[in-house]
Amino acid sequence: MTPAELDARLHFAVTAARRAGDLALSYARDPARMAVESKGVQDLVTAADKAVEAALRSEVATAYPRDAMLGEEEGITPGWDGRAPLWIVDPIDGTANFARRIPVWCVSIGLVLDGEPVLGVIHAPALGETHAAARGRGATLNGAPIRVSTATAPEASRVGLGFSYRRERQLHLAAIDRLLARHCEYSRLGSGALGLAHVADGRFEGYFEPHINAWDVAAGIAIVREAGGFTNAFFEGEGLVRGNPILAGAPGVRGFLESTLADLMLP
Ligand code: LIP
């Protein structure tokens, strides 16, 4: 993919994310349309999730018919050859917040090529924030360049944590205890994508979750890396289809994060 083709896809993704955000907001403003279903323990899906993903699939199919898509609600394009560009989409990340009218949610659109994220857009319409990045183009928040935190000390850091019942709760509790033991603050936003966006913009020094899905992190991994941060090799093994642990952060605290949390990243 040429730089010009990547730039065009980034512009497409930002525009599509904003349209998707407007569609999601239309549901949020009309509780009668907000049908909520349970997919598992504390794992929800709303009518908005489904409508937004369907709209994004249609836009990608029209603009880039040779590309494929993996979405949280409808899965992966049948017959994907593993080589065509793959859009990885979470139509609403932070669904539990969205369903409770808590404004901490976003539309997350990533693009993977040759097994690695090359583009990401995380659009949080209720917060008025759009994080975006493409390989070699840097990362931005609402169009302004962003960089990860320069912090080096745990006691001057804050780490985002995510939790689901896909892994034992003891891993989450251990992460909290170990961070607090080093006087490091933590936050749990309920959106892994926004947690990674905050690593990229310097509000968090790290993000950790014992298990998360590709659609939650594809965009955020691209944005963190372009903002000067590190991430684990999330897409190695079966990360694309079964998810993996995620650890991302600023370089100054990488040693602290990996020595404190790496043994909680069970396969
Ligand atoms: C959410 C993730 C979050 C995780 C939640 C949930 P969803 O995604 O972004 O990191 O902790 O359990 O999986 O379901 O809101 O799209």
mmCIF file of C-alpha atoms and ligand atoms in Angstrom:
data_model
loop_
_atom_site.group_PDB
_atom_site.id
_atom_site.type_symbol
_atom_site.label_atom_id
_atom_site.label_comp_id
_atom_site.label_asym_id
_atom_site.label_seq_id
_atom_site.Cartn_x
_atom_site.Cartn_y
_atom_site.Cartn_z
ATOM 1 C CA MET A 1 0.000 0.000 0.000
ATOM 2 C CA THR A 2 1.501 3.338 -1.037
ATOM 3 C CA PRO A 3 1.658 6.282 1.412
ATOM 4 C CA ALA A 4 -0.982 8.033 -0.674
ATOM 5 C CA GLU A 5 -3.310 5.001 -0.468
ATOM 6 C CA LEU A 6 -2.778 4.860 3.303
ATOM 7 C CA ASP A 7 -3.508 8.573 3.629
ATOM 8 C CA ALA A 8 -6.726 8.090 1.635
ATOM 9 C CA ARG A 9 -7.796 5.229 3.905
ATOM 10 C CA LEU A 10 -7.060 7.341 6.987
ATOM 11 C CA HIS A 11 -9.245 10.158 5.675
ATOM 12 C CA PHE A 12 -11.957 7.613 4.836
ATOM 13 C CA ALA A 13 -11.765 6.088 8.339
ATOM 14 C CA VAL A 14 -12.010 9.447 10.130
ATOM 15 C CA THR A 15 -15.037 10.421 8.042
ATOM 16 C CA ALA A 16 -16.682 7.016 8.516
ATOM 17 C CA ALA A 17 -16.027 7.071 12.272
ATOM 18 C CA ARG A 18 -17.668 10.465 12.605
ATOM 19 C CA ARG A 19 -20.736 9.311 10.644
ATOM 20 C CA ALA A 20 -20.861 6.175 12.817
ATOM 21 C CA GLY A 21 -20.614 8.293 15.940
ATOM 22 C CA ASP A 22 -23.556 10.416 14.813
ATOM 23 C CA LEU A 23 -25.584 7.249 14.205
ATOM 24 C CA ALA A 24 -24.727 5.935 17.677
ATOM 25 C CA LEU A 25 -25.662 9.280 19.249
ATOM 26 C CA SER A 26 -29.066 9.121 17.533
ATOM 27 C CA TYR A 27 -29.727 5.902 19.481
ATOM 28 C CA ALA A 28 -28.367 7.336 22.717
ATOM 29 C CA ARG A 29 -30.800 10.249 22.441
ATOM 30 C CA ASP A 30 -33.805 7.950 21.884
ATOM 31 C CA PRO A 31 -34.058 5.363 24.705
ATOM 32 C CA ALA A 32 -36.972 3.708 22.900
ATOM 33 C CA ARG A 33 -34.499 2.512 20.243
ATOM 34 C CA MET A 34 -31.889 1.378 22.767
ATOM 35 C CA ALA A 35 -32.682 -2.352 22.878
ATOM 36 C CA VAL A 36 -30.021 -4.022 25.044
ATOM 37 C CA GLU A 37 -29.160 -7.738 24.983
ATOM 38 C CA SER A 38 -26.735 -9.771 27.083
ATOM 39 C CA LYS A 39 -23.953 -11.736 25.344
ATOM 40 C CA GLY A 40 -22.513 -13.027 28.596
ATOM 41 C CA VAL A 41 -21.633 -11.955 32.119
ATOM 42 C CA GLN A 42 -21.565 -8.117 32.096
ATOM 43 C CA ASP A 43 -21.185 -8.282 28.289
ATOM 44 C CA LEU A 44 -23.857 -6.286 26.463
ATOM 45 C CA VAL A 45 -24.812 -5.490 22.881
ATOM 46 C CA THR A 46 -27.294 -2.794 21.859
ATOM 47 C CA ALA A 47 -29.253 -2.097 18.717
ATOM 48 C CA ALA A 48 -26.793 0.744 18.133
ATOM 49 C CA ASP A 49 -23.796 -1.615 18.107
ATOM 50 C CA LYS A 50 -25.437 -3.674 15.371
ATOM 51 C CA ALA A 51 -26.626 -0.688 13.324
ATOM 52 C CA VAL A 52 -23.242 1.046 13.459
ATOM 53 C CA GLU A 53 -21.326 -2.055 12.414
ATOM 54 C CA ALA A 54 -23.737 -2.673 9.524
ATOM 55 C CA ALA A 55 -23.300 0.921 8.351
ATOM 56 C CA LEU A 56 -19.499 0.684 8.524
ATOM 57 C CA ARG A 57 -19.503 -2.616 6.610
ATOM 58 C CA SER A 58 -21.563 -1.019 3.858
ATOM 59 C CA GLU A 59 -19.234 1.995 3.629
ATOM 60 C CA VAL A 60 -16.104 -0.158 3.421
ATOM 61 C CA ALA A 61 -17.694 -2.487 0.850
ATOM 62 C CA THR A 62 -18.531 0.515 -1.329
ATOM 63 C CA ALA A 63 -15.249 2.387 -0.958
ATOM 64 C CA TYR A 64 -12.849 -0.583 -0.789
ATOM 65 C CA PRO A 65 -14.604 -3.686 -2.239
ATOM 66 C CA ARG A 66 -11.368 -5.748 -2.202
ATOM 67 C CA ASP A 67 -10.821 -5.125 1.526
ATOM 68 C CA ALA A 68 -12.206 -7.356 4.279
ATOM 69 C CA MET A 69 -13.621 -6.595 7.732
ATOM 70 C CA LEU A 70 -13.601 -8.159 11.186
ATOM 71 C CA GLY A 71 -16.298 -6.689 13.405
ATOM 72 C CA GLU A 72 -17.314 -7.461 16.973
ATOM 73 C CA GLU A 73 -20.915 -8.240 16.080
ATOM 74 C CA GLU A 74 -20.767 -9.905 12.627
ATOM 75 C CA GLY A 75 -17.301 -11.497 12.603
ATOM 76 C CA ILE A 76 -14.930 -11.675 9.664
ATOM 77 C CA THR A 77 -15.641 -11.362 5.942
ATOM 78 C CA PRO A 78 -16.124 -14.925 4.610
ATOM 79 C CA GLY A 79 -13.301 -16.072 2.364
ATOM 80 C CA TRP A 80 -10.757 -13.450 3.476
ATOM 81 C CA ASP A 81 -7.452 -14.612 1.992
ATOM 82 C CA GLY A 82 -5.272 -13.296 4.824
ATOM 83 C CA ARG A 83 -3.588 -10.840 2.445
ATOM 84 C CA ALA A 84 -6.203 -8.232 1.544
ATOM 85 C CA PRO A 85 -6.314 -5.193 3.880
ATOM 86 C CA LEU A 86 -8.458 -6.047 6.912
ATOM 87 C CA TRP A 87 -10.559 -3.410 8.655
ATOM 88 C CA ILE A 88 -11.044 -4.296 12.326
ATOM 89 C CA VAL A 89 -14.001 -2.510 13.861
ATOM 90 C CA ASP A 90 -15.628 -2.140 17.246
ATOM 91 C CA PRO A 91 -18.809 -0.229 16.454
ATOM 92 C CA ILE A 92 -19.220 0.887 20.057
ATOM 93 C CA ASP A 93 -16.358 0.188 22.450
ATOM 94 C CA GLY A 94 -17.541 0.777 25.977
ATOM 95 C CA THR A 95 -20.977 -0.657 25.296
ATOM 96 C CA ALA A 96 -21.786 -1.035 28.992
ATOM 97 C CA ASN A 97 -21.120 2.691 29.455
ATOM 98 C CA PHE A 98 -23.131 3.529 26.339
ATOM 99 C CA ALA A 99 -26.114 1.499 27.592
ATOM 100 C CA ARG A 100 -25.992 3.355 30.921
ATOM 101 C CA ARG A 101 -25.687 6.775 29.232
ATOM 102 C CA ILE A 102 -22.144 7.212 30.550
ATOM 103 C CA PRO A 103 -20.325 9.207 27.819
ATOM 104 C CA VAL A 104 -17.100 7.112 27.904
ATOM 105 C CA TRP A 105 -17.491 5.114 24.683
ATOM 106 C CA CYS A 106 -16.152 5.291 21.143
ATOM 107 C CA VAL A 107 -16.170 3.981 17.592
ATOM 108 C CA SER A 108 -12.896 2.158 16.930
ATOM 109 C CA ILE A 109 -11.685 1.520 13.376
ATOM 110 C CA GLY A 110 -8.327 -0.135 12.703
ATOM 111 C CA LEU A 111 -6.722 -1.383 9.515
ATOM 112 C CA VAL A 112 -4.366 -4.388 9.537
ATOM 113 C CA LEU A 113 -1.970 -5.207 6.722
ATOM 114 C CA ASP A 114 0.424 -8.187 6.775
ATOM 115 C CA GLY A 115 -0.620 -8.943 10.343
ATOM 116 C CA GLU A 116 0.059 -5.526 11.838
ATOM 117 C CA PRO A 117 -2.123 -2.428 12.447
ATOM 118 C CA VAL A 118 -1.168 0.355 10.037
ATOM 119 C CA LEU A 119 -4.016 2.774 10.750
ATOM 120 C CA GLY A 120 -6.340 3.597 13.606
ATOM 121 C CA VAL A 121 -9.197 5.969 14.393
ATOM 122 C CA ILE A 122 -10.873 6.165 17.813
ATOM 123 C CA HIS A 123 -13.802 8.571 17.768
ATOM 124 C CA ALA A 124 -15.570 9.438 21.034
ATOM 125 C CA PRO A 125 -18.468 11.668 19.944
ATOM 126 C CA ALA A 126 -19.910 12.267 23.425
ATOM 127 C CA LEU A 127 -16.460 13.482 24.536
ATOM 128 C CA GLY A 128 -15.728 15.478 21.365
ATOM 129 C CA GLU A 129 -12.435 13.630 20.774
ATOM 130 C CA THR A 130 -11.018 11.843 17.733
ATOM 131 C CA HIS A 131 -7.659 10.078 17.978
ATOM 132 C CA ALA A 132 -6.129 9.059 14.643
ATOM 133 C CA ALA A 133 -2.868 7.695 13.233
ATOM 134 C CA ALA A 134 -1.397 6.001 10.175
ATOM 135 C CA ARG A 135 1.975 4.270 9.849
ATOM 136 C CA GLY A 136 4.706 6.856 9.438
ATOM 137 C CA ARG A 137 2.268 9.747 9.785
ATOM 138 C CA GLY A 138 2.330 10.272 13.555
ATOM 139 C CA ALA A 139 -0.717 10.406 15.834
ATOM 140 C CA THR A 140 -3.222 13.188 16.438
ATOM 141 C CA LEU A 141 -6.035 14.172 18.783
ATOM 142 C CA ASN A 142 -8.612 16.354 17.004
ATOM 143 C CA GLY A 143 -5.968 17.028 14.352
ATOM 144 C CA ALA A 144 -3.208 18.143 16.764
ATOM 145 C CA PRO A 145 -0.056 15.994 17.160
ATOM 146 C CA ILE A 146 0.147 13.846 20.299
ATOM 147 C CA ARG A 147 2.979 11.957 22.009
ATOM 148 C CA VAL A 148 3.061 9.492 24.875
ATOM 149 C CA SER A 149 3.981 10.581 28.399
ATOM 150 C CA THR A 150 7.629 11.258 29.302
ATOM 151 C CA ALA A 151 7.124 9.957 32.869
ATOM 152 C CA THR A 152 9.634 7.429 34.216
ATOM 153 C CA ALA A 153 8.484 6.930 37.807
ATOM 154 C CA PRO A 154 5.594 4.635 38.865
ATOM 155 C CA GLU A 155 4.568 7.120 41.535
ATOM 156 C CA ALA A 156 4.078 9.736 38.805
ATOM 157 C CA SER A 157 2.115 7.384 36.553
ATOM 158 C CA ARG A 158 -1.425 6.225 35.919
ATOM 159 C CA VAL A 159 -2.203 2.925 34.192
ATOM 160 C CA GLY A 160 -5.517 2.089 32.520
ATOM 161 C CA LEU A 161 -6.871 -1.360 33.336
ATOM 162 C CA GLY A 162 -9.601 -3.366 31.673
ATOM 163 C CA PHE A 163 -11.520 -6.347 32.962
ATOM 164 C CA SER A 164 -13.826 -9.004 31.617
ATOM 165 C CA TYR A 165 -14.925 -12.418 32.837
ATOM 166 C CA ARG A 166 -12.943 -13.918 29.957
ATOM 167 C CA ARG A 167 -10.057 -14.296 32.445
ATOM 168 C CA GLU A 168 -9.937 -14.978 36.221
ATOM 169 C CA ARG A 169 -10.693 -11.861 38.288
ATOM 170 C CA GLN A 170 -7.604 -12.597 40.396
ATOM 171 C CA LEU A 171 -5.438 -11.353 37.501
ATOM 172 C CA HIS A 172 -7.197 -7.988 37.583
ATOM 173 C CA LEU A 173 -6.979 -7.771 41.378
ATOM 174 C CA ALA A 174 -3.286 -8.685 41.282
ATOM 175 C CA ALA A 175 -2.616 -5.923 38.739
ATOM 176 C CA ILE A 176 -4.330 -3.344 40.969
ATOM 177 C CA ASP A 177 -2.438 -4.507 44.060
ATOM 178 C CA ARG A 178 0.929 -4.474 42.319
ATOM 179 C CA LEU A 179 0.417 -1.004 40.836
ATOM 180 C CA LEU A 180 -0.719 0.452 44.162
ATOM 181 C CA ALA A 181 2.243 -1.195 45.913
ATOM 182 C CA ARG A 182 4.459 1.018 43.726
ATOM 183 C CA HIS A 183 2.248 4.088 44.345
ATOM 184 C CA CYS A 184 1.114 3.982 40.700
ATOM 185 C CA GLU A 185 -2.443 5.144 40.071
ATOM 186 C CA TYR A 186 -4.922 3.174 37.940
ATOM 187 C CA SER A 187 -8.178 3.815 36.115
ATOM 188 C CA ARG A 188 -10.794 1.502 34.664
ATOM 189 C CA LEU A 189 -12.719 3.332 31.917
ATOM 190 C CA GLY A 190 -14.684 0.358 30.520
ATOM 191 C CA SER A 191 -13.311 0.996 27.026
ATOM 192 C CA GLY A 192 -10.040 -0.596 26.051
ATOM 193 C CA ALA A 193 -9.847 1.537 22.925
ATOM 194 C CA LEU A 194 -10.087 4.777 24.908
ATOM 195 C CA GLY A 195 -7.588 3.389 27.409
ATOM 196 C CA LEU A 196 -5.071 2.959 24.582
ATOM 197 C CA ALA A 197 -5.974 6.379 23.158
ATOM 198 C CA HIS A 198 -5.033 7.886 26.520
ATOM 199 C CA VAL A 199 -1.669 6.134 26.433
ATOM 200 C CA ALA A 200 -1.066 7.768 23.047
ATOM 201 C CA ASP A 201 -2.086 11.263 24.230
ATOM 202 C CA GLY A 202 -0.082 11.031 27.467
ATOM 203 C CA ARG A 203 -2.985 11.000 29.936
ATOM 204 C CA PHE A 204 -2.098 7.397 30.854
ATOM 205 C CA GLU A 205 1.424 5.948 31.084
ATOM 206 C CA GLY A 206 0.154 2.451 30.330
ATOM 207 C CA TYR A 207 -2.769 0.159 29.574
ATOM 208 C CA PHE A 208 -3.142 -3.480 30.616
ATOM 209 C CA GLU A 209 -5.851 -6.101 30.263
ATOM 210 C CA PRO A 210 -5.377 -9.869 30.758
ATOM 211 C CA HIS A 211 -7.561 -10.627 27.720
ATOM 212 C CA ILE A 212 -9.102 -8.370 25.093
ATOM 213 C CA ASN A 213 -10.336 -8.775 21.536
ATOM 214 C CA ALA A 214 -8.744 -7.576 18.318
ATOM 215 C CA TRP A 215 -11.607 -5.149 17.590
ATOM 216 C CA ASP A 216 -11.013 -3.391 20.931
ATOM 217 C CA VAL A 217 -7.302 -2.754 20.306
ATOM 218 C CA ALA A 218 -6.444 -2.729 16.588
ATOM 219 C CA ALA A 219 -6.887 1.026 16.213
ATOM 220 C CA GLY A 220 -5.349 1.809 19.600
ATOM 221 C CA ILE A 221 -2.192 -0.219 18.894
ATOM 222 C CA ALA A 222 -1.579 1.762 15.687
ATOM 223 C CA ILE A 223 -2.170 5.077 17.487
ATOM 224 C CA VAL A 224 0.037 4.223 20.497
ATOM 225 C CA ARG A 225 2.922 3.154 18.267
ATOM 226 C CA GLU A 226 2.707 6.282 16.116
ATOM 227 C CA ALA A 227 2.672 8.411 19.287
ATOM 228 C CA GLY A 228 5.996 6.868 20.403
ATOM 229 C CA GLY A 229 4.673 4.165 22.712
ATOM 230 C CA PHE A 230 5.211 0.418 22.861
ATOM 231 C CA THR A 231 2.764 -2.486 22.762
ATOM 232 C CA ASN A 232 3.099 -6.228 23.150
ATOM 233 C CA ALA A 233 2.904 -8.373 20.027
ATOM 234 C CA PHE A 234 -0.888 -8.627 20.354
ATOM 235 C CA PHE A 235 -1.461 -10.080 16.873
ATOM 236 C CA GLU A 236 1.019 -12.936 17.295
ATOM 237 C CA GLY A 237 -0.466 -16.413 17.641
ATOM 238 C CA GLU A 238 -4.246 -16.334 17.551
ATOM 239 C CA GLY A 239 -4.667 -12.722 18.627
ATOM 240 C CA LEU A 240 -6.715 -11.842 15.569
ATOM 241 C CA VAL A 241 -9.356 -14.526 16.042
ATOM 242 C CA ARG A 242 -9.218 -15.334 19.773
ATOM 243 C CA GLY A 243 -7.820 -12.187 21.355
ATOM 244 C CA ASN A 244 -4.788 -11.860 23.621
ATOM 245 C CA PRO A 245 -3.532 -9.916 26.616
ATOM 246 C CA ILE A 246 -2.673 -6.279 25.896
ATOM 247 C CA LEU A 247 0.145 -4.258 27.470
ATOM 248 C CA ALA A 248 0.941 -0.820 26.078
ATOM 249 C CA GLY A 249 2.739 2.172 27.468
ATOM 250 C CA ALA A 250 5.256 4.985 27.369
ATOM 251 C CA PRO A 251 8.934 4.019 26.932
ATOM 252 C CA GLY A 252 10.007 5.596 30.241
ATOM 253 C CA VAL A 253 7.936 3.134 32.274
ATOM 254 C CA ARG A 254 8.261 0.089 30.024
ATOM 255 C CA GLY A 255 10.606 -1.702 32.427
ATOM 256 C CA PHE A 256 8.285 -1.050 35.353
ATOM 257 C CA LEU A 257 5.173 -2.187 33.450
ATOM 258 C CA GLU A 258 6.727 -5.364 32.061
ATOM 259 C CA SER A 259 8.393 -6.397 35.335
ATOM 260 C CA THR A 260 5.158 -5.707 37.269
ATOM 261 C CA LEU A 261 2.537 -7.145 34.908
ATOM 262 C CA ALA A 262 4.112 -9.504 32.352
ATOM 263 C CA ASP A 263 3.488 -12.685 34.373
ATOM 264 C CA LEU A 264 -0.234 -11.811 34.446
ATOM 265 C CA MET A 265 -0.330 -12.000 30.640
ATOM 266 C CA LEU A 266 -1.287 -15.656 30.517
ATOM 267 C CA PRO A 267 -1.657 -17.272 27.052
HETATM 268 C C1 LIP B 1 -15.019 -3.715 26.196
HETATM 269 C C2 LIP B 1 -13.516 -3.512 26.161
HETATM 270 C C3 LIP B 1 -12.970 -3.358 27.552
HETATM 271 C C4 LIP B 1 -13.247 -4.583 28.332
HETATM 272 C C5 LIP B 1 -14.729 -4.781 28.403
HETATM 273 C C6 LIP B 1 -15.356 -4.893 27.021
HETATM 274 P P1 LIP B 1 -17.027 -3.629 24.467
HETATM 275 O O1 LIP B 1 -15.482 -3.864 24.890
HETATM 276 O O2 LIP B 1 -13.188 -2.354 25.421
HETATM 277 O O3 LIP B 1 -11.588 -3.144 27.519
HETATM 278 O O4 LIP B 1 -12.690 -4.455 29.602
HETATM 279 O O5 LIP B 1 -14.974 -5.980 29.095
HETATM 280 O O6 LIP B 1 -14.871 -6.034 26.382
HETATM 281 O O7 LIP B 1 -17.736 -4.890 24.846
HETATM 282 O O8 LIP B 1 -17.563 -2.476 25.212
HETATM 283 O O9 LIP B 1 -17.012 -3.451 22.988
#
